[in-house]
Amino acid sequence: MPSWINEAFDSYISKLDRDFSTQLIEIKPEKKFDSVEQKKLSEAEKILSHLDKEFLIVLDEKGVQFSSQEFAQKLEHWFEHFKQIAFIIGGADGIHENILHKANLTWSLSKSTFPHAFVRVLIAEQLYRAHSILENQRRRSRSRRAREDCRHHL
């Protein structure tokens, strides 16, 4: 993994507040396999062994795309209804159907294909951006309420 990937990922994640905890779990790619399908199944089993009852978001080029604003609103909704959210980035050969079937959402960052390490950074950046959007909305809402309270007291 290039050092700039870890640095960029860590930089975005470190900007999130403590209520927004993250955990990165890397699954080593299979090196010995009889078929691509067997490789994807083995990787899927390793991924699933780390999951419990998370809201499962699988990254896939065929998934739904969101603007940053839409993603922020979705993320806020998911946090209200789920204790944990897991983002799954597949291996070089893609995601096994077992994981795709368990996914609550299949998300596409783009119709383009990106290196898996870069997708990690893109997800971290989108989490940070969504967090910033939501914080700005909360600040504006508090400010609006304070102005309204001042008007009522005049």
JSON list of C-alpha atoms in Angstrom, two decimals:
[
{"chain": "A", "resi": 1, "resn": "MET", "atom": "CA", "xyz": [0.00, 0.00, 0.00]},
{"chain": "A", "resi": 2, "resn": "PRO", "atom": "CA", "xyz": [1.53, 3.35, -0.97]},
{"chain": "A", "resi": 3, "resn": "SER", "atom": "CA", "xyz": [2.17, 5.55, 2.06]},
{"chain": "A", "resi": 4, "resn": "TRP", "atom": "CA", "xyz": [0.17, 8.44, 0.56]},
{"chain": "A", "resi": 5, "resn": "ILE", "atom": "CA", "xyz": [-2.97, 6.25, 0.64]},
{"chain": "A", "resi": 6, "resn": "ASN", "atom": "CA", "xyz": [-2.64, 5.67, 4.39]},
{"chain": "A", "resi": 7, "resn": "GLU", "atom": "CA", "xyz": [-1.74, 9.32, 4.97]},
{"chain": "A", "resi": 8, "resn": "ALA", "atom": "CA", "xyz": [-4.75, 10.59, 2.99]},
{"chain": "A", "resi": 9, "resn": "PHE", "atom": "CA", "xyz": [-7.11, 8.09, 4.64]},
{"chain": "A", "resi": 10, "resn": "ASP", "atom": "CA", "xyz": [-5.83, 8.93, 8.12]},
{"chain": "A", "resi": 11, "resn": "SER", "atom": "CA", "xyz": [-6.03, 12.66, 7.40]},
{"chain": "A", "resi": 12, "resn": "TYR", "atom": "CA", "xyz": [-9.73, 12.51, 6.52]},
{"chain": "A", "resi": 13, "resn": "ILE", "atom": "CA", "xyz": [-10.63, 10.11, 9.32]},
{"chain": "A", "resi": 14, "resn": "SER", "atom": "CA", "xyz": [-8.79, 12.18, 11.93]},
{"chain": "A", "resi": 15, "resn": "LYS", "atom": "CA", "xyz": [-11.03, 15.17, 11.09]},
{"chain": "A", "resi": 16, "resn": "LEU", "atom": "CA", "xyz": [-14.17, 13.29, 12.15]},
{"chain": "A", "resi": 17, "resn": "ASP", "atom": "CA", "xyz": [-15.42, 13.82, 15.68]},
{"chain": "A", "resi": 18, "resn": "ARG", "atom": "CA", "xyz": [-15.31, 11.10, 18.34]},
{"chain": "A", "resi": 19, "resn": "ASP", "atom": "CA", "xyz": [-18.95, 10.14, 17.77]},
{"chain": "A", "resi": 20, "resn": "PHE", "atom": "CA", "xyz": [-17.93, 9.08, 14.29]},
{"chain": "A", "resi": 21, "resn": "SER", "atom": "CA", "xyz": [-15.57, 6.21, 15.07]},
{"chain": "A", "resi": 22, "resn": "THR", "atom": "CA", "xyz": [-14.06, 4.16, 12.26]},
{"chain": "A", "resi": 23, "resn": "GLN", "atom": "CA", "xyz": [-12.27, 0.88, 12.00]},
{"chain": "A", "resi": 24, "resn": "LEU", "atom": "CA", "xyz": [-10.38, -0.25, 8.92]},
{"chain": "A", "resi": 25, "resn": "ILE", "atom": "CA", "xyz": [-10.20, -4.00, 8.39]},
{"chain": "A", "resi": 26, "resn": "GLU", "atom": "CA", "xyz": [-8.10, -5.22, 5.50]},
{"chain": "A", "resi": 27, "resn": "ILE", "atom": "CA", "xyz": [-8.58, -8.68, 4.05]},
{"chain": "A", "resi": 28, "resn": "LYS", "atom": "CA", "xyz": [-5.53, -10.12, 2.37]},
{"chain": "A", "resi": 29, "resn": "PRO", "atom": "CA", "xyz": [-6.28, -11.13, -1.22]},
{"chain": "A", "resi": 30, "resn": "GLU", "atom": "CA", "xyz": [-6.22, -14.82, -2.01]},
{"chain": "A", "resi": 31, "resn": "LYS", "atom": "CA", "xyz": [-3.06, -15.84, -3.83]},
{"chain": "A", "resi": 32, "resn": "LYS", "atom": "CA", "xyz": [-3.78, -19.53, -4.41]},
{"chain": "A", "resi": 33, "resn": "PHE", "atom": "CA", "xyz": [-7.10, -20.41, -5.93]},
{"chain": "A", "resi": 34, "resn": "ASP", "atom": "CA", "xyz": [-8.56, -22.79, -8.49]},
{"chain": "A", "resi": 35, "resn": "SER", "atom": "CA", "xyz": [-10.94, -20.27, -10.04]},
{"chain": "A", "resi": 36, "resn": "VAL", "atom": "CA", "xyz": [-11.88, -16.62, -9.77]},
{"chain": "A", "resi": 37, "resn": "GLU", "atom": "CA", "xyz": [-15.22, -17.70, -8.30]},
{"chain": "A", "resi": 38, "resn": "GLN", "atom": "CA", "xyz": [-13.46, -19.71, -5.60]},
{"chain": "A", "resi": 39, "resn": "LYS", "atom": "CA", "xyz": [-11.19, -16.73, -4.87]},
{"chain": "A", "resi": 40, "resn": "LYS", "atom": "CA", "xyz": [-14.18, -14.38, -4.50]},
{"chain": "A", "resi": 41, "resn": "LEU", "atom": "CA", "xyz": [-15.98, -16.91, -2.27]},
{"chain": "A", "resi": 42, "resn": "SER", "atom": "CA", "xyz": [-12.95, -17.26, 0.00]},
{"chain": "A", "resi": 43, "resn": "GLU", "atom": "CA", "xyz": [-12.61, -13.47, 0.24]},
{"chain": "A", "resi": 44, "resn": "ALA", "atom": "CA", "xyz": [-16.36, -13.18, 0.94]},
{"chain": "A", "resi": 45, "resn": "GLU", "atom": "CA", "xyz": [-16.10, -15.67, 3.82]},
{"chain": "A", "resi": 46, "resn": "LYS", "atom": "CA", "xyz": [-13.25, -13.65, 5.34]},
{"chain": "A", "resi": 47, "resn": "ILE", "atom": "CA", "xyz": [-15.22, -10.42, 4.98]},
{"chain": "A", "resi": 48, "resn": "LEU", "atom": "CA", "xyz": [-18.39, -11.92, 6.45]},
{"chain": "A", "resi": 49, "resn": "SER", "atom": "CA", "xyz": [-16.44, -13.24, 9.45]},
{"chain": "A", "resi": 50, "resn": "HIS", "atom": "CA", "xyz": [-15.85, -9.60, 10.48]},
{"chain": "A", "resi": 51, "resn": "LEU", "atom": "CA", "xyz": [-19.47, -8.54, 10.16]},
{"chain": "A", "resi": 52, "resn": "ASP", "atom": "CA", "xyz": [-22.26, -8.75, 12.68]},
{"chain": "A", "resi": 53, "resn": "LYS", "atom": "CA", "xyz": [-25.38, -6.63, 12.33]},
{"chain": "A", "resi": 54, "resn": "GLU", "atom": "CA", "xyz": [-24.01, -3.65, 10.49]},
{"chain": "A", "resi": 55, "resn": "PHE", "atom": "CA", "xyz": [-25.86, -1.74, 7.79]},
{"chain": "A", "resi": 56, "resn": "LEU", "atom": "CA", "xyz": [-23.89, -3.14, 4.88]},
{"chain": "A", "resi": 57, "resn": "ILE", "atom": "CA", "xyz": [-22.85, -0.89, 1.98]},
{"chain": "A", "resi": 58, "resn": "VAL", "atom": "CA", "xyz": [-21.03, -2.61, -0.86]},
{"chain": "A", "resi": 59, "resn": "LEU", "atom": "CA", "xyz": [-19.03, -0.55, -3.34]},
{"chain": "A", "resi": 60, "resn": "ASP", "atom": "CA", "xyz": [-19.79, -1.64, -6.88]},
{"chain": "A", "resi": 61, "resn": "GLU", "atom": "CA", "xyz": [-19.79, 0.17, -10.22]},
{"chain": "A", "resi": 62, "resn": "LYS", "atom": "CA", "xyz": [-23.38, -0.98, -10.81]},
{"chain": "A", "resi": 63, "resn": "GLY", "atom": "CA", "xyz": [-24.61, 0.59, -7.56]},
{"chain": "A", "resi": 64, "resn": "VAL", "atom": "CA", "xyz": [-26.59, 3.74, -6.96]},
{"chain": "A", "resi": 65, "resn": "GLN", "atom": "CA", "xyz": [-24.78, 7.08, -7.12]},
{"chain": "A", "resi": 66, "resn": "PHE", "atom": "CA", "xyz": [-25.33, 9.99, -4.74]},
{"chain": "A", "resi": 67, "resn": "SER", "atom": "CA", "xyz": [-24.36, 13.62, -4.74]},
{"chain": "A", "resi": 68, "resn": "SER", "atom": "CA", "xyz": [-22.43, 14.61, -1.61]},
{"chain": "A", "resi": 69, "resn": "GLN", "atom": "CA", "xyz": [-25.59, 16.26, -0.22]},
{"chain": "A", "resi": 70, "resn": "GLU", "atom": "CA", "xyz": [-27.65, 13.12, -0.85]},
{"chain": "A", "resi": 71, "resn": "PHE", "atom": "CA", "xyz": [-24.99, 10.93, 0.73]},
{"chain": "A", "resi": 72, "resn": "ALA", "atom": "CA", "xyz": [-24.90, 13.16, 3.81]},
{"chain": "A", "resi": 73, "resn": "GLN", "atom": "CA", "xyz": [-28.67, 12.87, 4.24]},
{"chain": "A", "resi": 74, "resn": "LYS", "atom": "CA", "xyz": [-28.55, 9.09, 3.75]},
{"chain": "A", "resi": 75, "resn": "LEU", "atom": "CA", "xyz": [-25.69, 8.77, 6.22]},
{"chain": "A", "resi": 76, "resn": "GLU", "atom": "CA", "xyz": [-27.61, 10.75, 8.83]},
{"chain": "A", "resi": 77, "resn": "HIS", "atom": "CA", "xyz": [-30.61, 8.46, 8.34]},
{"chain": "A", "resi": 78, "resn": "TRP", "atom": "CA", "xyz": [-28.47, 5.32, 8.61]},
{"chain": "A", "resi": 79, "resn": "PHE", "atom": "CA", "xyz": [-26.82, 6.56, 11.82]},
{"chain": "A", "resi": 80, "resn": "GLU", "atom": "CA", "xyz": [-30.23, 7.17, 13.33]},
{"chain": "A", "resi": 81, "resn": "HIS", "atom": "CA", "xyz": [-31.37, 3.61, 12.60]},
{"chain": "A", "resi": 82, "resn": "PHE", "atom": "CA", "xyz": [-28.22, 1.45, 12.79]},
{"chain": "A", "resi": 83, "resn": "LYS", "atom": "CA", "xyz": [-25.48, 1.10, 15.39]},
{"chain": "A", "resi": 84, "resn": "GLN", "atom": "CA", "xyz": [-22.79, 0.41, 12.80]},
{"chain": "A", "resi": 85, "resn": "ILE", "atom": "CA", "xyz": [-22.28, 0.88, 9.09]},
{"chain": "A", "resi": 86, "resn": "ALA", "atom": "CA", "xyz": [-19.82, -1.24, 7.12]},
{"chain": "A", "resi": 87, "resn": "PHE", "atom": "CA", "xyz": [-18.41, -0.28, 3.73]},
{"chain": "A", "resi": 88, "resn": "ILE", "atom": "CA", "xyz": [-17.14, -3.21, 1.68]},
{"chain": "A", "resi": 89, "resn": "ILE", "atom": "CA", "xyz": [-14.61, -2.68, -1.11]},
{"chain": "A", "resi": 90, "resn": "GLY", "atom": "CA", "xyz": [-14.22, -5.83, -3.16]},
{"chain": "A", "resi": 91, "resn": "GLY", "atom": "CA", "xyz": [-11.07, -7.49, -4.34]},
{"chain": "A", "resi": 92, "resn": "ALA", "atom": "CA", "xyz": [-9.56, -7.07, -7.78]},
{"chain": "A", "resi": 93, "resn": "ASP", "atom": "CA", "xyz": [-12.01, -9.60, -9.22]},
{"chain": "A", "resi": 94, "resn": "GLY", "atom": "CA", "xyz": [-15.06, -8.05, -7.61]},
{"chain": "A", "resi": 95, "resn": "ILE", "atom": "CA", "xyz": [-17.51, -9.02, -4.88]},
{"chain": "A", "resi": 96, "resn": "HIS", "atom": "CA", "xyz": [-18.98, -12.48, -4.46]},
{"chain": "A", "resi": 97, "resn": "GLU", "atom": "CA", "xyz": [-22.76, -12.68, -4.84]},
{"chain": "A", "resi": 98, "resn": "ASN", "atom": "CA", "xyz": [-23.09, -13.81, -1.18]},
{"chain": "A", "resi": 99, "resn": "ILE", "atom": "CA", "xyz": [-22.03, -10.35, -0.07]},
{"chain": "A", "resi": 100, "resn": "LEU", "atom": "CA", "xyz": [-24.01, -8.57, -2.77]},
{"chain": "A", "resi": 101, "resn": "HIS", "atom": "CA", "xyz": [-27.16, -10.39, -1.57]},
{"chain": "A", "resi": 102, "resn": "LYS", "atom": "CA", "xyz": [-26.50, -9.39, 2.06]},
{"chain": "A", "resi": 103, "resn": "ALA", "atom": "CA", "xyz": [-25.90, -5.74, 1.16]},
{"chain": "A", "resi": 104, "resn": "ASN", "atom": "CA", "xyz": [-28.41, -3.18, 2.34]},
{"chain": "A", "resi": 105, "resn": "LEU", "atom": "CA", "xyz": [-27.12, -0.86, -0.36]},
{"chain": "A", "resi": 106, "resn": "THR", "atom": "CA", "xyz": [-24.83, -1.12, -3.36]},
{"chain": "A", "resi": 107, "resn": "TRP", "atom": "CA", "xyz": [-23.07, 2.21, -3.85]},
{"chain": "A", "resi": 108, "resn": "SER", "atom": "CA", "xyz": [-21.16, 3.40, -6.89]},
{"chain": "A", "resi": 109, "resn": "LEU", "atom": "CA", "xyz": [-18.71, 6.25, -6.51]},
{"chain": "A", "resi": 110, "resn": "SER", "atom": "CA", "xyz": [-18.49, 6.52, -10.28]},
{"chain": "A", "resi": 111, "resn": "LYS", "atom": "CA", "xyz": [-19.05, 4.59, -13.47]},
{"chain": "A", "resi": 112, "resn": "SER", "atom": "CA", "xyz": [-15.27, 4.52, -13.75]},
{"chain": "A", "resi": 113, "resn": "THR", "atom": "CA", "xyz": [-13.14, 1.86, -12.09]},
{"chain": "A", "resi": 114, "resn": "PHE", "atom": "CA", "xyz": [-10.62, 2.97, -9.47]},
{"chain": "A", "resi": 115, "resn": "PRO", "atom": "CA", "xyz": [-7.79, 1.17, -7.70]},
{"chain": "A", "resi": 116, "resn": "HIS", "atom": "CA", "xyz": [-9.07, -0.33, -4.46]},
{"chain": "A", "resi": 117, "resn": "ALA", "atom": "CA", "xyz": [-6.65, 1.67, -2.32]},
{"chain": "A", "resi": 118, "resn": "PHE", "atom": "CA", "xyz": [-7.88, 4.89, -3.90]},
{"chain": "A", "resi": 119, "resn": "VAL", "atom": "CA", "xyz": [-11.51, 3.92, -3.18]},
{"chain": "A", "resi": 120, "resn": "ARG", "atom": "CA", "xyz": [-10.59, 3.73, 0.50]},
{"chain": "A", "resi": 121, "resn": "VAL", "atom": "CA", "xyz": [-9.48, 7.36, 0.35]},
{"chain": "A", "resi": 122, "resn": "LEU", "atom": "CA", "xyz": [-12.58, 8.38, -1.61]},
{"chain": "A", "resi": 123, "resn": "ILE", "atom": "CA", "xyz": [-14.86, 6.81, 1.01]},
{"chain": "A", "resi": 124, "resn": "ALA", "atom": "CA", "xyz": [-12.96, 8.54, 3.83]},
{"chain": "A", "resi": 125, "resn": "GLU", "atom": "CA", "xyz": [-13.25, 11.85, 1.97]},
{"chain": "A", "resi": 126, "resn": "GLN", "atom": "CA", "xyz": [-16.99, 11.37, 1.40]},
{"chain": "A", "resi": 127, "resn": "LEU", "atom": "CA", "xyz": [-17.50, 10.51, 5.08]},
{"chain": "A", "resi": 128, "resn": "TYR", "atom": "CA", "xyz": [-15.64, 13.68, 6.05]},
{"chain": "A", "resi": 129, "resn": "ARG", "atom": "CA", "xyz": [-17.60, 15.75, 3.50]},
{"chain": "A", "resi": 130, "resn": "ALA", "atom": "CA", "xyz": [-20.93, 14.31, 4.69]},
{"chain": "A", "resi": 131, "resn": "HIS", "atom": "CA", "xyz": [-19.96, 15.00, 8.29]},
{"chain": "A", "resi": 132, "resn": "SER", "atom": "CA", "xyz": [-19.07, 18.62, 7.37]},
{"chain": "A", "resi": 133, "resn": "ILE", "atom": "CA", "xyz": [-22.36, 19.09, 5.47]},
{"chain": "A", "resi": 134, "resn": "LEU", "atom": "CA", "xyz": [-24.36, 17.78, 8.43]},
{"chain": "A", "resi": 135, "resn": "GLU", "atom": "CA", "xyz": [-22.44, 19.90, 10.94]},
{"chain": "A", "resi": 136, "resn": "ASN", "atom": "CA", "xyz": [-22.99, 23.03, 8.83]},
{"chain": "A", "resi": 137, "resn": "GLN", "atom": "CA", "xyz": [-26.71, 22.24, 8.60]},
{"chain": "A", "resi": 138, "resn": "ARG", "atom": "CA", "xyz": [-26.89, 21.84, 12.40]},
{"chain": "A", "resi": 139, "resn": "ARG", "atom": "CA", "xyz": [-25.04, 25.13, 12.96]},
{"chain": "A", "resi": 140, "resn": "ARG", "atom": "CA", "xyz": [-27.36, 27.00, 10.58]},
{"chain": "A", "resi": 141, "resn": "SER", "atom": "CA", "xyz": [-30.38, 25.45, 12.27]},
{"chain": "A", "resi": 142, "resn": "ARG", "atom": "CA", "xyz": [-29.14, 26.46, 15.76]},
{"chain": "A", "resi": 143, "resn": "SER", "atom": "CA", "xyz": [-28.36, 29.97, 14.50]},
{"chain": "A", "resi": 144, "resn": "ARG", "atom": "CA", "xyz": [-31.81, 30.27, 12.92]},
{"chain": "A", "resi": 145, "resn": "ARG", "atom": "CA", "xyz": [-33.47, 29.15, 16.16]},
{"chain": "A", "resi": 146, "resn": "ALA", "atom": "CA", "xyz": [-31.41, 31.64, 18.17]},
{"chain": "A", "resi": 147, "resn": "ARG", "atom": "CA", "xyz": [-32.46, 34.49, 15.86]},
{"chain": "A", "resi": 148, "resn": "GLU", "atom": "CA", "xyz": [-36.10, 33.42, 16.16]},
{"chain": "A", "resi": 149, "resn": "ASP", "atom": "CA", "xyz": [-35.80, 33.31, 19.97]},
{"chain": "A", "resi": 150, "resn": "CYS", "atom": "CA", "xyz": [-34.38, 36.85, 19.95]},
{"chain": "A", "resi": 151, "resn": "ARG", "atom": "CA", "xyz": [-37.29, 38.10, 17.85]},
{"chain": "A", "resi": 152, "resn": "HIS", "atom": "CA", "xyz": [-39.79, 36.53, 20.26]},
{"chain": "A", "resi": 153, "resn": "HIS", "atom": "CA", "xyz": [-38.17, 38.31, 23.21]},
{"chain": "A", "resi": 154, "resn": "LEU", "atom": "CA", "xyz": [-38.30, 41.78, 21.62]}
]
